[in-house]
Amino acid sequence: MTLYRSKVLAALKELHRTRRIVFEGDQHALQVTKQQIRDEFRKNAKETNQSKIEEAITLATDVAKLLRTTVVQIKQKELGSDTFELRITKDTVLPENTMFDPLIELPEHPRKRKCSDSPSVPSADTTQHR
């Protein structure tokens, strides 16, 4: 069990380190994430099933990685201003940003038939009422 104890503590430290980096300067987000991490770890503190412990450790490390790579902070430069400041970290993954080329020929996708286009099912407007 000491092996799991050290892995759990390492995952806990990683999550707290990540939240401090990602939410730097945002006291509300820092408090909320701190409490959420504590609640989740305390909820599973009595767990003895090894596979569930490993699953929880994996989840914690995956969440830390997801936070580091996808969360960005944006804040208004001045109150009432339309100017915002974006804060990204060295771990933030930025997607490729390619310019739109209006001259490129886009592939056409054939239109799929709707249920109402099916010959086996008569539509409501073609049915004759007597």
Coordinates of N, CA and C in Angstrom, one line a residue:
M1 N 0.8 -1.2 0.0 CA 0.0 0.0 0.0 C 0.8 1.3 0.0
T2 N 2.1 1.2 0.5 CA 2.9 2.4 0.5 C 3.3 2.8 -0.9
L3 N 3.3 1.9 -1.9 CA 3.5 2.2 -3.3 C 2.4 3.1 -3.7
Y4 N 1.2 2.7 -3.4 CA 0.0 3.5 -3.9 C 0.0 4.9 -3.1
R5 N 0.4 4.8 -1.9 CA 0.4 6.1 -1.1 C 1.3 7.1 -1.7
S6 N 2.4 6.7 -2.1 CA 3.4 7.7 -2.7 C 2.8 8.1 -4.1
K7 N 2.2 7.3 -4.9 CA 1.6 7.6 -6.2 C 0.5 8.6 -6.0
V8 N -0.4 8.3 -5.0 CA -1.5 9.2 -4.7 C -1.0 10.6 -4.3
L9 N 0.0 10.6 -3.4 CA 0.5 11.9 -2.9 C 1.2 12.7 -4.1
A10 N 1.8 12.0 -5.0 CA 2.5 12.6 -6.1 C 1.4 13.2 -7.1
A11 N 0.3 12.5 -7.3 CA -0.8 13.0 -8.1 C -1.4 14.2 -7.5
L12 N -1.6 14.1 -6.2 CA -2.2 15.3 -5.4 C -1.3 16.5 -5.6
K13 N 0.0 16.3 -5.4 CA 0.9 17.5 -5.5 C 0.9 18.0 -7.0
E14 N 0.9 17.1 -7.9 CA 0.9 17.5 -9.3 C -0.4 18.4 -9.6
L15 N -1.5 17.9 -9.1 CA -2.8 18.7 -9.3 C -2.7 20.1 -8.7
H16 N -2.2 20.2 -7.5 CA -2.1 21.5 -6.8 C -1.1 22.4 -7.5
R17 N 0.0 21.8 -8.0 CA 1.0 22.6 -8.7 C 0.4 23.1 -10.0
T18 N -0.3 22.3 -10.7 CA -0.9 22.6 -11.9 C -2.0 23.7 -11.7
R19 N -2.8 23.6 -10.7 CA -3.8 24.6 -10.5 C -3.2 26.0 -10.2
R20 N -2.1 26.0 -9.4 CA -1.4 27.3 -9.1 C -0.8 27.9 -10.4
I21 N -0.3 27.1 -11.3 CA 0.2 27.6 -12.5 C -0.9 28.1 -13.5
V22 N -1.9 27.3 -13.7 CA -2.9 27.6 -14.6 C -3.8 28.8 -14.2
F23 N -4.1 28.8 -12.9 CA -5.0 29.9 -12.4 C -4.3 31.0 -11.6
E24 N -3.1 31.2 -12.0 CA -2.3 32.2 -11.3 C -3.0 33.6 -11.4
G25 N -3.1 34.2 -10.2 CA -3.8 35.6 -10.2 C -5.3 35.5 -10.1
D26 N -5.9 34.4 -10.2 CA -7.4 34.3 -10.1 C -7.7 33.6 -8.8
Q27 N -7.9 34.4 -7.7 CA -8.1 33.9 -6.4 C -9.3 33.0 -6.3
H28 N -10.4 33.4 -7.0 CA -11.6 32.6 -6.9 C -11.4 31.2 -7.5
A29 N -10.8 31.1 -8.7 CA -10.5 29.8 -9.3 C -9.6 29.0 -8.5
L30 N -8.6 29.6 -7.9 CA -7.6 28.9 -7.1 C -8.3 28.3 -5.9
Q31 N -9.2 29.0 -5.2 CA -9.9 28.5 -4.1 C -10.9 27.3 -4.5
V32 N -11.6 27.5 -5.6 CA -12.6 26.5 -6.0 C -11.9 25.2 -6.4
T33 N -10.8 25.3 -7.1 CA -10.1 24.1 -7.6 C -9.4 23.5 -6.4
K34 N -8.9 24.2 -5.4 CA -8.3 23.7 -4.2 C -9.3 22.8 -3.5
Q35 N -10.5 23.4 -3.3 CA -11.6 22.7 -2.6 C -12.0 21.4 -3.3
Q36 N -12.1 21.5 -4.7 CA -12.6 20.4 -5.5 C -11.6 19.3 -5.4
I37 N -10.3 19.6 -5.5 CA -9.2 18.6 -5.3 C -9.3 17.9 -4.0
R38 N -9.4 18.7 -2.9 CA -9.5 18.1 -1.6 C -10.7 17.2 -1.5
D39 N -11.9 17.6 -1.9 CA -13.1 16.9 -1.8 C -13.0 15.5 -2.5
E40 N -12.4 15.5 -3.8 CA -12.3 14.3 -4.5 C -11.3 13.3 -3.9
F41 N -10.2 13.8 -3.4 CA -9.3 12.9 -2.7 C -9.8 12.4 -1.4
R42 N -10.5 13.2 -0.7 CA -11.1 12.7 0.6 C -12.2 11.7 0.3
K43 N -12.9 11.9 -0.7 CA -14.0 11.0 -1.1 C -13.5 9.6 -1.3
N44 N -12.3 9.5 -1.8 CA -11.7 8.2 -2.2 C -10.6 7.8 -1.2
A45 N -10.5 8.4 0.0 CA -9.4 8.2 0.9 C -9.5 6.7 1.5
K46 N -10.7 6.2 1.6 CA -10.8 4.9 2.2 C -10.8 3.7 1.2
E47 N -10.6 4.1 0.0 CA -10.6 3.0 -1.1 C -9.5 2.0 -0.9
T48 N -9.8 0.7 -1.0 CA -8.8 -0.3 -0.9 C -8.7 -1.1 -2.2
N49 N -9.6 -1.0 -3.1 CA -9.5 -1.7 -4.4 C -8.4 -1.2 -5.2
Q50 N -7.4 -2.0 -5.5 CA -6.2 -1.5 -6.2 C -6.5 -1.0 -7.6
S51 N -7.4 -1.6 -8.3 CA -7.7 -1.1 -9.7 C -8.4 0.2 -9.6
K52 N -9.3 0.4 -8.6 CA -9.9 1.7 -8.5 C -8.9 2.8 -8.0
I53 N -8.0 2.4 -7.2 CA -6.9 3.4 -6.8 C -6.1 3.8 -8.0
E54 N -5.7 2.8 -8.8 CA -4.9 3.1 -10.1 C -5.7 4.0 -11.0
E55 N -7.0 3.7 -11.1 CA -7.9 4.5 -12.0 C -8.0 5.9 -11.5
A56 N -8.1 6.1 -10.2 CA -8.2 7.5 -9.6 C -6.9 8.2 -9.9
I57 N -5.7 7.5 -9.7 CA -4.4 8.2 -10.0 C -4.3 8.6 -11.4
T58 N -4.7 7.7 -12.3 CA -4.7 8.0 -13.8 C -5.6 9.2 -14.1
L59 N -6.8 9.2 -13.5 CA -7.7 10.4 -13.7 C -7.1 11.7 -13.2
A60 N -6.4 11.6 -12.0 CA -5.8 12.8 -11.5 C -4.7 13.4 -12.4
T61 N -3.9 12.5 -12.9 CA -2.8 12.9 -13.8 C -3.3 13.4 -15.1
D62 N -4.4 12.7 -15.6 CA -5.0 13.2 -16.9 C -5.6 14.6 -16.7
V63 N -6.3 14.8 -15.6 CA -6.9 16.1 -15.4 C -5.8 17.2 -15.3
A64 N -4.7 16.9 -14.6 CA -3.6 17.9 -14.5 C -3.1 18.2 -15.9
K65 N -2.9 17.2 -16.7 CA -2.4 17.4 -18.1 C -3.4 18.2 -18.9
L66 N -4.7 17.9 -18.8 CA -5.7 18.6 -19.5 C -5.7 20.1 -19.1
L67 N -5.7 20.3 -17.8 CA -5.7 21.7 -17.4 C -4.5 22.5 -17.9
R68 N -3.3 21.9 -17.8 CA -2.1 22.5 -18.3 C -2.1 22.8 -19.8
T69 N -2.7 22.0 -20.6 CA -2.6 22.1 -22.0 C -3.8 22.8 -22.7
T70 N -4.9 23.0 -22.0 CA -6.1 23.6 -22.6 C -6.6 24.8 -22.0
V71 N -6.4 25.1 -20.7 CA -7.0 26.3 -20.1 C -6.1 27.5 -20.3
V72 N -6.8 28.6 -20.7 CA -6.1 29.9 -20.9 C -6.9 30.9 -20.0
Q73 N -6.3 31.9 -19.6 CA -6.9 33.0 -18.9 C -7.1 34.2 -19.7
I74 N -8.2 34.9 -19.6 CA -8.5 36.1 -20.3 C -9.1 37.1 -19.3
K75 N -8.5 38.3 -19.4 CA -9.1 39.3 -18.5 C -9.1 40.7 -19.2
Q76 N -10.1 41.5 -18.8 CA -10.3 42.8 -19.4 C -9.1 43.7 -18.9
K77 N -8.5 44.4 -19.8 CA -7.4 45.3 -19.5 C -7.9 46.4 -18.6
E78 N -8.9 47.1 -19.0 CA -9.5 48.2 -18.2 C -11.0 48.0 -18.1
L79 N -11.6 48.4 -17.0 CA -13.0 48.3 -16.8 C -13.8 49.1 -17.9
G80 N -14.7 48.4 -18.6 CA -15.4 49.1 -19.7 C -14.7 49.1 -21.0
S81 N -13.5 48.6 -21.0 CA -12.7 48.5 -22.3 C -13.1 47.3 -23.1
D82 N -12.9 47.4 -24.4 CA -13.1 46.2 -25.3 C -11.8 45.5 -25.5
T83 N -10.7 45.9 -24.8 CA -9.4 45.2 -24.9 C -9.2 44.2 -23.8
F84 N -8.8 43.0 -24.2 CA -8.6 41.9 -23.3 C -7.2 41.4 -23.4
E85 N -6.7 40.8 -22.3 CA -5.4 40.3 -22.3 C -5.5 38.7 -22.1
L86 N -4.8 38.0 -23.0 CA -4.9 36.5 -22.9 C -3.6 36.0 -22.3
R87 N -3.7 35.2 -21.3 CA -2.5 34.6 -20.7 C -2.5 33.1 -21.0
I88 N -1.4 32.7 -21.6 CA -1.2 31.3 -21.9 C 0.1 30.9 -21.2
T89 N 0.2 29.6 -20.9 CA 1.4 29.1 -20.3 C 2.3 28.4 -21.3
K90 N 3.5 28.0 -20.9 CA 4.4 27.3 -21.9 C 3.8 25.9 -22.3
D91 N 2.9 25.4 -21.5 CA 2.3 24.1 -21.8 C 1.1 24.1 -22.6
T92 N 0.5 25.3 -22.8 CA -0.7 25.4 -23.6 C -0.5 25.0 -25.0
V93 N -1.4 24.1 -25.5 CA -1.3 23.6 -26.8 C -2.1 24.5 -27.7
L94 N -1.5 25.1 -28.7 CA -2.2 26.0 -29.6 C -2.5 25.2 -30.9
P95 N -3.7 25.2 -31.4 CA -4.0 24.5 -32.7 C -3.3 25.3 -33.9
E96 N -3.1 24.6 -35.0 CA -2.6 25.2 -36.2 C -3.6 26.3 -36.6
N97 N -3.1 27.4 -36.9 CA -4.0 28.5 -37.4 C -3.6 28.8 -38.8
T98 N -4.4 28.3 -39.8 CA -4.1 28.5 -41.2 C -5.1 29.5 -41.7
M99 N -4.6 30.3 -42.7 CA -5.5 31.3 -43.3 C -6.4 30.7 -44.2
F100 N -7.6 31.2 -44.3 CA -8.6 30.7 -45.2 C -8.3 31.1 -46.7
D101 N -8.3 30.2 -47.6 CA -8.0 30.5 -49.0 C -9.4 30.4 -49.7
P102 N -9.9 31.6 -50.2 CA -11.2 31.5 -50.9 C -11.1 30.9 -52.2
L103 N -9.9 30.7 -52.8 CA -9.8 30.1 -54.1 C -9.7 28.6 -54.1
I104 N -9.6 28.0 -52.9 CA -9.5 26.6 -52.9 C -10.8 25.9 -53.2
E105 N -10.8 24.8 -53.9 CA -12.0 24.1 -54.2 C -12.3 23.1 -53.1
L106 N -13.5 23.4 -52.5 CA -13.9 22.5 -51.4 C -14.6 21.3 -51.9
P107 N -14.3 20.1 -51.4 CA -15.0 18.9 -51.9 C -16.5 18.9 -51.6
E108 N -17.3 18.4 -52.5 CA -18.7 18.4 -52.3 C -19.1 17.0 -51.7
H109 N -20.0 17.1 -50.8 CA -20.5 15.9 -50.1 C -21.8 15.6 -50.7
P110 N -22.1 14.4 -51.1 CA -23.4 14.1 -51.7 C -24.5 14.2 -50.6
R111 N -25.6 14.8 -50.9 CA -26.7 14.9 -50.0 C -27.3 13.6 -49.6
K112 N -27.4 13.4 -48.3 CA -28.0 12.1 -47.9 C -29.5 12.3 -48.0
R113 N -30.2 11.2 -48.2 CA -31.6 11.2 -48.3 C -32.3 11.3 -47.0
K114 N -33.3 12.1 -46.9 CA -34.1 12.3 -45.7 C -35.1 11.2 -45.6
C115 N -35.6 10.9 -44.5 CA -36.6 9.9 -44.4 C -37.8 10.2 -45.2
S116 N -38.1 11.5 -45.3 CA -39.3 12.0 -46.1 C -39.1 11.8 -47.6
D117 N -37.8 11.6 -48.0 CA -37.5 11.4 -49.4 C -37.6 9.9 -49.8
S118 N -37.8 9.1 -48.8 CA -37.8 7.6 -49.1 C -39.1 7.3 -49.8
P119 N -39.1 6.5 -50.9 CA -40.3 6.1 -51.6 C -41.2 5.1 -50.9
S120 N -40.6 4.4 -49.9 CA -41.4 3.4 -49.2 C -42.3 4.0 -48.1
V121 N -42.0 5.2 -47.7 CA -42.8 5.9 -46.7 C -43.5 7.1 -47.3
P122 N -44.9 7.0 -47.4 CA -45.6 8.2 -48.0 C -45.5 9.3 -47.0
S123 N -45.3 10.5 -47.6 CA -45.2 11.7 -46.8 C -46.7 12.2 -46.5
A124 N -46.8 13.0 -45.5 CA -48.2 13.5 -45.1 C -48.9 14.3 -46.1
D125 N -48.1 15.0 -46.9 CA -48.8 15.9 -47.9 C -49.2 15.1 -49.2
T126 N -48.6 13.9 -49.4 CA -49.0 13.2 -50.6 C -50.1 12.2 -50.4
T127 N -50.5 12.0 -49.1 CA -51.5 11.0 -48.8 C -52.9 11.7 -49.0
Q128 N -53.7 11.0 -49.7 CA -55.0 11.5 -50.0 C -56.0 11.1 -48.9
H129 N -56.8 12.1 -48.5 CA -57.8 11.8 -47.4 C -59.2 11.8 -48.1
R130 N -60.0 10.8 -47.8 CA -61.3 10.8 -48.4 C -62.4 10.9 -47.5

